[in-house]
PDB file of C-alpha atoms in Angstrom:
ATOM      1  CA  UNK A 244     -15.353   4.647 -62.623  1.00  0.00           C
ATOM      2  CA  UNK A 245     -18.286   7.285 -61.523  1.00  0.00           C
ATOM      3  CA  UNK A 246     -18.753   5.243 -58.272  1.00  0.00           C
ATOM      4  CA  UNK A 247     -15.100   5.135 -57.537  1.00  0.00           C
ATOM      5  CA  UNK A 248     -14.680   8.881 -58.021  1.00  0.00           C
ATOM      6  CA  UNK A 249     -18.068   9.755 -55.821  1.00  0.00           C
ATOM      7  CA  UNK A 250     -16.438   7.541 -53.348  1.00  0.00           C
ATOM      8  CA  UNK A 251     -13.295   9.446 -53.434  1.00  0.00           C
ATOM      9  CA  UNK A 252     -15.110  12.423 -52.787  1.00  0.00           C
ATOM     10  CA  UNK A 253     -17.007  11.068 -50.127  1.00  0.00           C
ATOM     11  CA  UNK A 254     -13.917   9.707 -48.117  1.00  0.00           C
ATOM     12  CA  UNK A 255     -11.698  12.525 -48.740  1.00  0.00           C
ATOM     13  CA  UNK A 256     -12.968  15.333 -46.601  1.00  0.00           C
ATOM     14  CA  UNK A 257     -13.624  12.777 -43.864  1.00  0.00           C
ATOM     15  CA  UNK A 258      -9.988  11.995 -43.281  1.00  0.00           C
ATOM     16  CA  UNK A 259      -9.419  15.450 -42.391  1.00  0.00           C
ATOM     17  CA  UNK A 260     -12.386  16.384 -39.908  1.00  0.00           C
ATOM     18  CA  UNK A 261     -12.923  19.876 -39.334  1.00  0.00           C
ATOM     19  CA  UNK A 262     -14.109  21.660 -36.057  1.00  0.00           C
ATOM     20  CA  UNK A 263     -17.727  22.100 -37.092  1.00  0.00           C
ATOM     21  CA  UNK A 264     -19.499  18.413 -37.009  1.00  0.00           C
ATOM     22  CA  UNK A 265     -22.522  19.703 -38.836  1.00  0.00           C
ATOM     23  CA  UNK A 266     -20.646  20.121 -42.385  1.00  0.00           C
ATOM     24  CA  UNK A 267     -19.568  16.139 -42.033  1.00  0.00           C
ATOM     25  CA  UNK A 268     -22.739  14.835 -41.125  1.00  0.00           C
ATOM     26  CA  UNK A 269     -24.694  16.942 -43.950  1.00  0.00           C
ATOM     27  CA  UNK A 270     -22.248  15.903 -46.433  1.00  0.00           C
ATOM     28  CA  UNK A 271     -22.446  12.242 -45.538  1.00  0.00           C
ATOM     29  CA  UNK A 272     -26.208  12.250 -45.583  1.00  0.00           C
ATOM     30  CA  UNK A 273     -26.359  13.644 -48.974  1.00  0.00           C
ATOM     31  CA  UNK A 274     -23.747  11.353 -50.448  1.00  0.00           C
ATOM     32  CA  UNK A 275     -25.205   8.309 -48.907  1.00  0.00           C
ATOM     33  CA  UNK A 276     -28.430   8.991 -50.639  1.00  0.00           C
ATOM     34  CA  UNK A 277     -26.750   8.817 -53.923  1.00  0.00           C
ATOM     35  CA  UNK A 278     -23.902   6.410 -53.069  1.00  0.00           C
ATOM     36  CA  UNK A 279     -24.192   2.640 -51.807  1.00  0.00           C
ATOM     37  CA  UNK A 280     -20.988   1.206 -52.466  1.00  0.00           C
ATOM     38  CA  UNK A 281     -18.845   3.420 -50.207  1.00  0.00           C
ATOM     39  CA  UNK A 282     -21.502   3.424 -47.419  1.00  0.00           C
ATOM     40  CA  UNK A 283     -19.645   1.088 -45.199  1.00  0.00           C
ATOM     41  CA  UNK A 284     -16.341   2.730 -45.484  1.00  0.00           C
ATOM     42  CA  UNK A 285     -17.900   6.332 -45.190  1.00  0.00           C
ATOM     43  CA  UNK A 286     -19.489   5.218 -41.862  1.00  0.00           C
ATOM     44  CA  UNK A 287     -16.271   3.994 -40.212  1.00  0.00           C
ATOM     45  CA  UNK A 288     -14.699   7.505 -41.373  1.00  0.00           C
ATOM     46  CA  UNK A 289     -17.448   9.180 -39.881  1.00  0.00           C
ATOM     47  CA  UNK A 290     -16.728   7.503 -36.572  1.00  0.00           C
ATOM     48  CA  UNK A 291     -13.463   8.401 -36.194  1.00  0.00           C
ATOM     49  CA  UNK A 292     -14.347  11.999 -37.281  1.00  0.00           C
ATOM     50  CA  UNK A 293     -16.767  12.285 -34.359  1.00  0.00           C
ATOM     51  CA  UNK A 294     -14.405  10.533 -31.756  1.00  0.00           C
ATOM     52  CA  UNK A 295     -11.629  13.102 -32.781  1.00  0.00           C
ATOM     53  CA  UNK A 296     -14.354  15.957 -32.594  1.00  0.00           C
ATOM     54  CA  UNK A 297     -15.803  14.567 -29.109  1.00  0.00           C
ATOM     55  CA  UNK A 298     -12.192  14.706 -27.856  1.00  0.00           C
ATOM     56  CA  UNK A 299     -11.497  18.347 -28.977  1.00  0.00           C
ATOM     57  CA  UNK A 300     -14.856  19.483 -27.756  1.00  0.00           C
ATOM     58  CA  UNK A 301     -14.298  17.605 -24.258  1.00  0.00           C
ATOM     59  CA  UNK A 302     -10.818  19.684 -23.963  1.00  0.00           C
ATOM     60  CA  UNK A 303     -12.267  23.003 -25.117  1.00  0.00           C
ATOM     61  CA  UNK A 304     -15.043  22.878 -22.434  1.00  0.00           C
ATOM     62  CA  UNK A 305     -12.470  22.666 -19.696  1.00  0.00           C
ATOM     63  CA  UNK A 306     -10.385  25.914 -19.723  1.00  0.00           C
ATOM     64  CA  UNK A 307      -9.412  25.660 -16.011  1.00  0.00           C
ATOM     65  CA  UNK A 308      -8.343  22.180 -16.152  1.00  0.00           C
ATOM     66  CA  UNK A 309      -4.529  22.991 -16.031  1.00  0.00           C
ATOM     67  CA  UNK A 310      -4.775  25.813 -14.001  1.00  0.00           C
ATOM     68  CA  UNK A 311      -5.100  23.828 -10.832  1.00  0.00           C
ATOM     69  CA  UNK A 312      -2.042  21.735 -11.728  1.00  0.00           C
ATOM     70  CA  UNK A 313       0.481  22.422  -9.385  1.00  0.00           C
ATOM     71  CA  UNK A 314       4.325  21.815  -9.966  1.00  0.00           C
ATOM     72  CA  UNK A 315       7.543  22.175  -7.900  1.00  0.00           C
ATOM     73  CA  UNK A 316      10.771  24.426  -8.675  1.00  0.00           C
ATOM     74  CA  UNK A 317      12.643  23.658 -11.945  1.00  0.00           C
ATOM     75  CA  UNK A 318      14.424  20.438 -12.478  1.00  0.00           C
ATOM     76  CA  UNK A 319      18.139  20.689 -11.948  1.00  0.00           C
ATOM     77  CA  UNK A 320      18.694  17.072 -13.264  1.00  0.00           C
ATOM     78  CA  UNK A 321      21.076  14.931 -11.534  1.00  0.00           C
ATOM     79  CA  UNK A 322      22.496  17.874  -9.638  1.00  0.00           C
ATOM     80  CA  UNK A 323      19.585  17.575  -6.931  1.00  0.00           C
ATOM     81  CA  UNK A 324      21.429  14.618  -5.697  1.00  0.00           C
ATOM     82  CA  UNK A 325      24.541  16.937  -4.804  1.00  0.00           C
ATOM     83  CA  UNK A 326      24.620  19.671  -2.083  1.00  0.00           C
ATOM     84  CA  UNK A 327      25.087  23.132  -3.080  1.00  0.00           C
ATOM     85  CA  UNK A 328      28.459  23.979  -4.477  1.00  0.00           C
ATOM     86  CA  UNK A 329      29.246  26.625  -1.983  1.00  0.00           C
ATOM     87  CA  UNK A 330      29.460  23.887   0.639  1.00  0.00           C
ATOM     88  CA  UNK A 331      31.675  21.458  -1.298  1.00  0.00           C
ATOM     89  CA  UNK A 332      34.760  22.717   0.175  1.00  0.00           C
ATOM     90  CA  UNK A 333      33.647  23.354   3.420  1.00  0.00           C
ATOM     91  CA  UNK A 334      34.515  21.281   6.649  1.00  0.00           C
ATOM     92  CA  UNK A 335      31.469  21.754   8.570  1.00  0.00           C
ATOM     93  CA  UNK A 336      27.932  22.665   7.736  1.00  0.00           C
ATOM     94  CA  UNK A 337      25.638  24.289  10.159  1.00  0.00           C
ATOM     95  CA  UNK A 338      22.500  22.667  10.624  1.00  0.00           C
ATOM     96  CA  UNK A 339      19.420  22.377  13.098  1.00  0.00           C
ATOM     97  CA  UNK A 340      18.070  19.972  15.355  1.00  0.00           C
ATOM     98  CA  UNK A 341      15.537  17.161  14.411  1.00  0.00           C
ATOM     99  CA  UNK A 342      12.028  17.603  14.253  1.00  0.00           C
ATOM    100  CA  UNK A 343      10.498  16.680  17.894  1.00  0.00           C
ATOM    101  CA  UNK A 344       7.525  14.367  18.175  1.00  0.00           C
ATOM    102  CA  UNK A 345       5.684  17.526  19.948  1.00  0.00           C
ATOM    103  CA  UNK A 346       6.164  19.490  17.078  1.00  0.00           C
ATOM    104  CA  UNK A 347       4.868  16.857  14.495  1.00  0.00           C
ATOM    105  CA  UNK A 348       1.653  16.141  16.573  1.00  0.00           C
ATOM    106  CA  UNK A 349       0.361  19.687  15.850  1.00  0.00           C
ATOM    107  CA  UNK A 350       0.853  19.534  12.020  1.00  0.00           C
ATOM    108  CA  UNK A 351      -1.894  18.424   9.608  1.00  0.00           C
ATOM    109  CA  UNK A 352      -1.597  14.937   7.521  1.00  0.00           C
ATOM    110  CA  UNK A 353      -1.106  16.929   4.536  1.00  0.00           C
ATOM    111  CA  UNK A 354       2.225  19.123   6.084  1.00  0.00           C
ATOM    112  CA  UNK A 355       3.566  15.897   7.096  1.00  0.00           C
ATOM    113  CA  UNK A 356       3.287  14.048   3.805  1.00  0.00           C
ATOM    114  CA  UNK A 357       4.953  17.034   2.389  1.00  0.00           C
ATOM    115  CA  UNK A 358       7.531  16.832   5.149  1.00  0.00           C
ATOM    116  CA  UNK A 359       8.455  13.219   4.697  1.00  0.00           C
ATOM    117  CA  UNK A 360       9.291  13.733   0.904  1.00  0.00           C
ATOM    118  CA  UNK A 361      11.428  17.091   1.743  1.00  0.00           C
ATOM    119  CA  UNK A 362      13.145  14.786   4.166  1.00  0.00           C
ATOM    120  CA  UNK A 363      13.500  11.946   1.808  1.00  0.00           C
ATOM    121  CA  UNK A 364      15.035  14.135  -0.887  1.00  0.00           C
ATOM    122  CA  UNK A 365      17.481  15.525   1.858  1.00  0.00           C
ATOM    123  CA  UNK A 366      18.637  12.274   2.911  1.00  0.00           C
ATOM    124  CA  UNK A 367      19.109  11.040  -0.709  1.00  0.00           C
ATOM    125  CA  UNK A 368      21.267  14.096  -1.200  1.00  0.00           C
ATOM    126  CA  UNK A 369      23.403  13.373   1.921  1.00  0.00           C
ATOM    127  CA  UNK A 370      23.623   9.653   1.026  1.00  0.00           C
ATOM    128  CA  UNK A 371      24.957  10.465  -2.527  1.00  0.00           C
ATOM    129  CA  UNK A 372      27.438  13.113  -0.877  1.00  0.00           C
ATOM    130  CA  UNK A 373      28.695  10.627   1.908  1.00  0.00           C
ATOM    131  CA  UNK A 374      29.165   8.005  -1.136  1.00  0.00           C
ATOM    132  CA  UNK A 375      30.986  10.764  -3.456  1.00  0.00           C
ATOM    133  CA  UNK A 376      33.386  11.556  -0.513  1.00  0.00           C
ATOM    134  CA  UNK A 377      34.251   8.148   0.402  1.00  0.00           C
ATOM    135  CA  UNK A 378      35.196   7.621  -3.200  1.00  0.00           C
ATOM    136  CA  UNK A 379      37.119  10.387  -3.244  1.00  0.00           C
ATOM    137  CA  UNK A 380      38.642   9.466   0.295  1.00  0.00           C
ATOM    138  CA  UNK A 381      37.707  12.628   1.745  1.00  0.00           C
ATOM    139  CA  UNK A 382      35.848  13.357   5.102  1.00  0.00           C
ATOM    140  CA  UNK A 383      32.276  14.190   4.506  1.00  0.00           C
ATOM    141  CA  UNK A 384      31.426  17.181   6.372  1.00  0.00           C
ATOM    142  CA  UNK A 385      28.929  16.989   9.108  1.00  0.00           C
ATOM    143  CA  UNK A 386      28.079  13.412   9.105  1.00  0.00           C
ATOM    144  CA  UNK A 387      25.276  13.819  11.884  1.00  0.00           C
ATOM    145  CA  UNK A 388      23.108  15.582   9.281  1.00  0.00           C
ATOM    146  CA  UNK A 389      22.158  11.966   7.986  1.00  0.00           C
ATOM    147  CA  UNK A 390      21.302  10.904  11.731  1.00  0.00           C
ATOM    148  CA  UNK A 391      19.093  13.954  12.340  1.00  0.00           C
ATOM    149  CA  UNK A 392      17.216  13.553   9.180  1.00  0.00           C
ATOM    150  CA  UNK A 393      16.548   9.982   9.734  1.00  0.00           C
ATOM    151  CA  UNK A 394      15.470  10.781  13.181  1.00  0.00           C
ATOM    152  CA  UNK A 395      12.934  13.194  12.048  1.00  0.00           C
ATOM    153  CA  UNK A 396      11.531  10.651   9.770  1.00  0.00           C
ATOM    154  CA  UNK A 397      11.144   8.211  12.418  1.00  0.00           C
ATOM    155  CA  UNK A 398       9.263  10.772  14.193  1.00  0.00           C
ATOM    156  CA  UNK A 399       6.912  11.127  11.669  1.00  0.00           C
ATOM    157  CA  UNK A 400       6.441   7.306  11.255  1.00  0.00           C
ATOM    158  CA  UNK A 401       5.808   7.378  14.994  1.00  0.00           C
ATOM    159  CA  UNK A 402       3.130  10.389  14.800  1.00  0.00           C
ATOM    160  CA  UNK A 403       1.437   8.923  11.748  1.00  0.00           C
ATOM    161  CA  UNK A 404       1.123   5.228  13.649  1.00  0.00           C
ATOM    162  CA  UNK A 405      -0.152   7.058  16.650  1.00  0.00           C
ATOM    163  CA  UNK A 406      -2.992   8.771  14.488  1.00  0.00           C
ATOM    164  CA  UNK A 407      -3.959   5.480  12.792  1.00  0.00           C
ATOM    165  CA  UNK A 408      -4.154   3.831  16.307  1.00  0.00           C
ATOM    166  CA  UNK A 409      -6.496   6.390  17.596  1.00  0.00           C
ATOM    167  CA  UNK A 410      -8.723   6.091  14.433  1.00  0.00           C
ATOM    168  CA  UNK A 411      -8.854   2.478  14.551  1.00  0.00           C
ATOM    169  CA  UNK A 412      -9.625   2.539  18.454  1.00  0.00           C
ATOM    170  CA  UNK A 413     -12.727   4.930  17.529  1.00  0.00           C
ATOM    171  CA  UNK A 414     -14.018   2.996  14.887  1.00  0.00           C
ATOM    172  CA  UNK A 415     -13.477  -0.526  16.020  1.00  0.00           C
ATOM    173  CA  UNK A 416     -12.673  -0.295  19.695  1.00  0.00           C
ATOM    174  CA  UNK A 417      -9.611  -2.571  19.058  1.00  0.00           C
ATOM    175  CA  UNK A 418      -6.000  -1.752  18.284  1.00  0.00           C
ATOM    176  CA  UNK A 419      -4.629  -1.480  14.833  1.00  0.00           C
ATOM    177  CA  UNK A 420      -1.860  -4.412  15.388  1.00  0.00           C
ATOM    178  CA  UNK A 421      -2.037  -6.394  18.243  1.00  0.00           C
ATOM    179  CA  UNK A 422       1.598  -6.423  19.901  1.00  0.00           C
ATOM    180  CA  UNK A 423       1.532  -9.752  21.399  1.00  0.00           C
ATOM    181  CA  UNK A 424      -0.189 -12.561  23.244  1.00  0.00           C
ATOM    182  CA  UNK A 425      -0.320 -15.400  25.526  1.00  0.00           C
ATOM    183  CA  UNK A 426       0.214 -18.740  23.542  1.00  0.00           C
ATOM    184  CA  UNK A 427       1.354 -22.199  24.534  1.00  0.00           C
ATOM    185  CA  UNK A 428       4.714 -23.537  23.426  1.00  0.00           C
ATOM    186  CA  UNK A 429       5.264 -27.200  22.665  1.00  0.00           C
ATOM    187  CA  UNK A 430       5.326 -28.042  26.156  1.00  0.00           C
ATOM    188  CA  UNK A 431       2.212 -26.464  27.182  1.00  0.00           C
ATOM    189  CA  UNK A 432       3.391 -23.613  28.984  1.00  0.00           C
ATOM    190  CA  UNK A 433       1.849 -20.218  28.481  1.00  0.00           C
ATOM    191  CA  UNK A 434       4.205 -18.032  27.158  1.00  0.00           C
ATOM    192  CA  UNK A 435       3.956 -14.214  26.129  1.00  0.00           C
ATOM    193  CA  UNK A 436       4.870 -14.041  22.253  1.00  0.00           C
ATOM    194  CA  UNK A 437       5.729 -10.767  20.330  1.00  0.00           C
ATOM    195  CA  UNK A 438       3.573 -10.759  17.215  1.00  0.00           C
ATOM    196  CA  UNK A 439       5.660 -10.204  13.914  1.00  0.00           C
ATOM    197  CA  UNK A 440       5.058 -10.783  10.236  1.00  0.00           C
ATOM    198  CA  UNK A 441       6.451 -13.817   8.439  1.00  0.00           C
ATOM    199  CA  UNK A 442       6.928 -14.541   4.908  1.00  0.00           C
ATOM    200  CA  UNK A 443       4.557 -17.602   4.809  1.00  0.00           C
ATOM    201  CA  UNK A 444       1.417 -18.286   7.105  1.00  0.00           C
ATOM    202  CA  UNK A 445       1.824 -20.281  10.478  1.00  0.00           C
ATOM    203  CA  UNK A 446       0.145 -23.616   9.005  1.00  0.00           C
ATOM    204  CA  UNK A 447       2.641 -23.815   6.362  1.00  0.00           C
ATOM    205  CA  UNK A 448       5.527 -22.989   8.648  1.00  0.00           C
ATOM    206  CA  UNK A 449       7.031 -26.400   9.987  1.00  0.00           C
ATOM    207  CA  UNK A 450       9.262 -24.787  12.707  1.00  0.00           C
ATOM    208  CA  UNK A 451       6.443 -22.662  13.805  1.00  0.00           C
ATOM    209  CA  UNK A 452       4.088 -25.622  14.191  1.00  0.00           C
ATOM    210  CA  UNK A 453       6.786 -27.419  16.077  1.00  0.00           C
ATOM    211  CA  UNK A 454       7.246 -24.926  18.493  1.00  0.00           C
ATOM    212  CA  UNK A 455       4.113 -23.200  18.715  1.00  0.00           C
ATOM    213  CA  UNK A 456       1.611 -26.011  17.813  1.00  0.00           C
ATOM    214  CA  UNK A 457      -2.107 -25.043  17.302  1.00  0.00           C
ATOM    215  CA  UNK A 458      -4.876 -26.537  19.500  1.00  0.00           C
ATOM    216  CA  UNK A 459      -3.767 -25.268  23.170  1.00  0.00           C
ATOM    217  CA  UNK A 460      -3.485 -27.422  26.093  1.00  0.00           C
ATOM    218  CA  UNK A 461      -3.318 -31.281  25.697  1.00  0.00           C
ATOM    219  CA  UNK A 462      -3.376 -34.273  27.845  1.00  0.00           C
ATOM    220  CA  UNK A 463       0.332 -35.085  27.255  1.00  0.00           C
ATOM    221  CA  UNK A 464       1.266 -31.552  29.052  1.00  0.00           C
ATOM    222  CA  UNK A 465      -0.532 -32.303  32.341  1.00  0.00           C
ATOM    223  CA  UNK A 466       2.401 -34.373  33.267  1.00  0.00           C
ATOM    224  CA  UNK A 467       5.057 -31.645  32.780  1.00  0.00           C
ATOM    225  CA  UNK A 468       3.170 -28.501  33.955  1.00  0.00           C
ATOM    226  CA  UNK A 469       3.345 -29.662  37.591  1.00  0.00           C
ATOM    227  CA  UNK A 470       7.023 -29.934  37.359  1.00  0.00           C
ATOM    228  CA  UNK A 471       7.200 -26.474  35.712  1.00  0.00           C
ATOM    229  CA  UNK A 472       5.252 -25.048  38.574  1.00  0.00           C
ATOM    230  CA  UNK A 473       7.547 -26.495  41.021  1.00  0.00           C
ATOM    231  CA  UNK A 474      10.598 -25.332  39.430  1.00  0.00           C
ATOM    232  CA  UNK A 475       9.286 -21.684  39.290  1.00  0.00           C
ATOM    233  CA  UNK A 476       8.195 -21.742  42.868  1.00  0.00           C
ATOM    234  CA  UNK A 477      11.934 -23.099  44.037  1.00  0.00           C
ATOM    235  CA  UNK A 478      13.429 -20.268  42.312  1.00  0.00           C
ATOM    236  CA  UNK A 479      11.050 -17.641  43.987  1.00  0.00           C
ATOM    237  CA  UNK A 480      11.822 -18.933  47.246  1.00  0.00           C
ATOM    238  CA  UNK A 481      15.744 -19.146  46.658  1.00  0.00           C
ATOM    239  CA  UNK A 482      15.579 -15.246  45.621  1.00  0.00           C
ATOM    240  CA  UNK A 483      13.493 -14.760  48.806  1.00  0.00           C
ATOM    241  CA  UNK A 484      16.082 -16.269  51.195  1.00  0.00           C
ATOM    242  CA  UNK A 485      18.895 -14.821  49.452  1.00  0.00           C
ATOM    243  CA  UNK A 486      17.508 -11.329  50.112  1.00  0.00           C
ATOM    244  CA  UNK A 487      16.569 -11.933  53.676  1.00  0.00           C
ATOM    245  CA  UNK A 488      20.062 -13.501  54.183  1.00  0.00           C
ATOM    246  CA  UNK A 489      21.748 -10.280  52.558  1.00  0.00           C
ATOM    247  CA  UNK A 490      19.702  -8.093  54.615  1.00  0.00           C
ATOM    248  CA  UNK A 491      20.799  -9.852  57.838  1.00  0.00           C
ATOM    249  CA  UNK A 492      24.431  -9.428  56.927  1.00  0.00           C
ATOM    250  CA  UNK A 493      24.004  -5.675  56.460  1.00  0.00           C
ATOM    251  CA  UNK A 494      22.402  -5.382  59.689  1.00  0.00           C
ATOM    252  CA  UNK A 495      25.174  -6.891  61.229  1.00  0.00           C
ATOM    253  CA  UNK A 496      27.577  -4.874  59.919  1.00  0.00           C
ATOM    254  CA  UNK A 497      25.801  -1.518  59.803  1.00  0.00           C
ATOM    255  CA  UNK A 498      23.354  -1.663  62.521  1.00  0.00           C
ATOM    256  CA  UNK A 499      21.877   1.790  61.887  1.00  0.00           C
ATOM    257  CA  UNK A 500      20.293   0.036  58.848  1.00  0.00           C
ATOM    258  CA  UNK A 501      17.878  -1.942  61.068  1.00  0.00           C
ATOM    259  CA  UNK A 502      14.120  -1.080  60.007  1.00  0.00           C
ATOM    260  CA  UNK A 503      15.383   1.071  56.799  1.00  0.00           C
ATOM    261  CA  UNK A 504      16.109  -1.995  54.574  1.00  0.00           C
ATOM    262  CA  UNK A 505      13.285  -3.112  52.217  1.00  0.00           C
ATOM    263  CA  UNK A 506      11.830  -6.291  53.390  1.00  0.00           C
ATOM    264  CA  UNK A 507      11.769  -9.301  51.114  1.00  0.00           C
ATOM    265  CA  UNK A 508       8.163 -10.383  50.268  1.00  0.00           C
ATOM    266  CA  UNK A 509       7.177 -13.933  50.331  1.00  0.00           C
ATOM    267  CA  UNK A 510       6.542 -15.349  46.913  1.00  0.00           C
ATOM    268  CA  UNK A 511       3.081 -16.477  45.887  1.00  0.00           C
ATOM    269  CA  UNK A 512       2.294 -19.819  44.225  1.00  0.00           C
ATOM    270  CA  UNK A 513       2.785 -19.597  40.638  1.00  0.00           C
ATOM    271  CA  UNK A 514      -0.251 -19.683  38.347  1.00  0.00           C
ATOM    272  CA  UNK A 515       0.297 -22.133  35.635  1.00  0.00           C
ATOM    273  CA  UNK A 516      -2.980 -22.645  33.382  1.00  0.00           C
TER     274      UNK A 516
END
């Protein structure tokens, strides 16, 4: 009975820790000297008390932690998705022009980031108002505002892409995204292909492997490439003779044009590797 009362006396103050941690440590050390049965439970309570004290001390030593926290204007709830009430009954709304590329290029990255979210909020508001007007079967005033906002956002993306491209060229000497390249199709012809992203890699795409096989030029293509070269040469010579014939007809009809017409250049031999 005496041991249980002493254990309650030890545990009870530890369940509600105070600001000064010296009182708890001294009380626990004095009681642990006379008590063995409640030692384990008191140690757990002491750990919890010290953790809570460390949290309070950590926050108390940071008086300016919340001073640098920046907030926007007060929240208006769902009314941020709607235009001002003064403009609801207007048939037209006076707006300015979209941001130009030259104006955006002189802005810093931080200003572009802020401007992007301002335009994003404006676009969401305009789309909400447009949907509300369509729901009420009314005309949306000045619908060109959406186009202006979207044009400004596209210009911001273009400026950011230009800066990323410049940084990548400065660091690696290579463009950020290759626009395209010369690849061989299933007939072995060198074709310029614009690179783009796909949902699956090329080695798993059966259609891509069929149209653009890996491995480059093969022996089976050597029979077709001369025929393809001949086809290109015939087409070029046909265009050359057609232009020469057209110039002769123009000179016969208008003699003063002799020597002033653009002469047709003889086609070169097509290069097929």
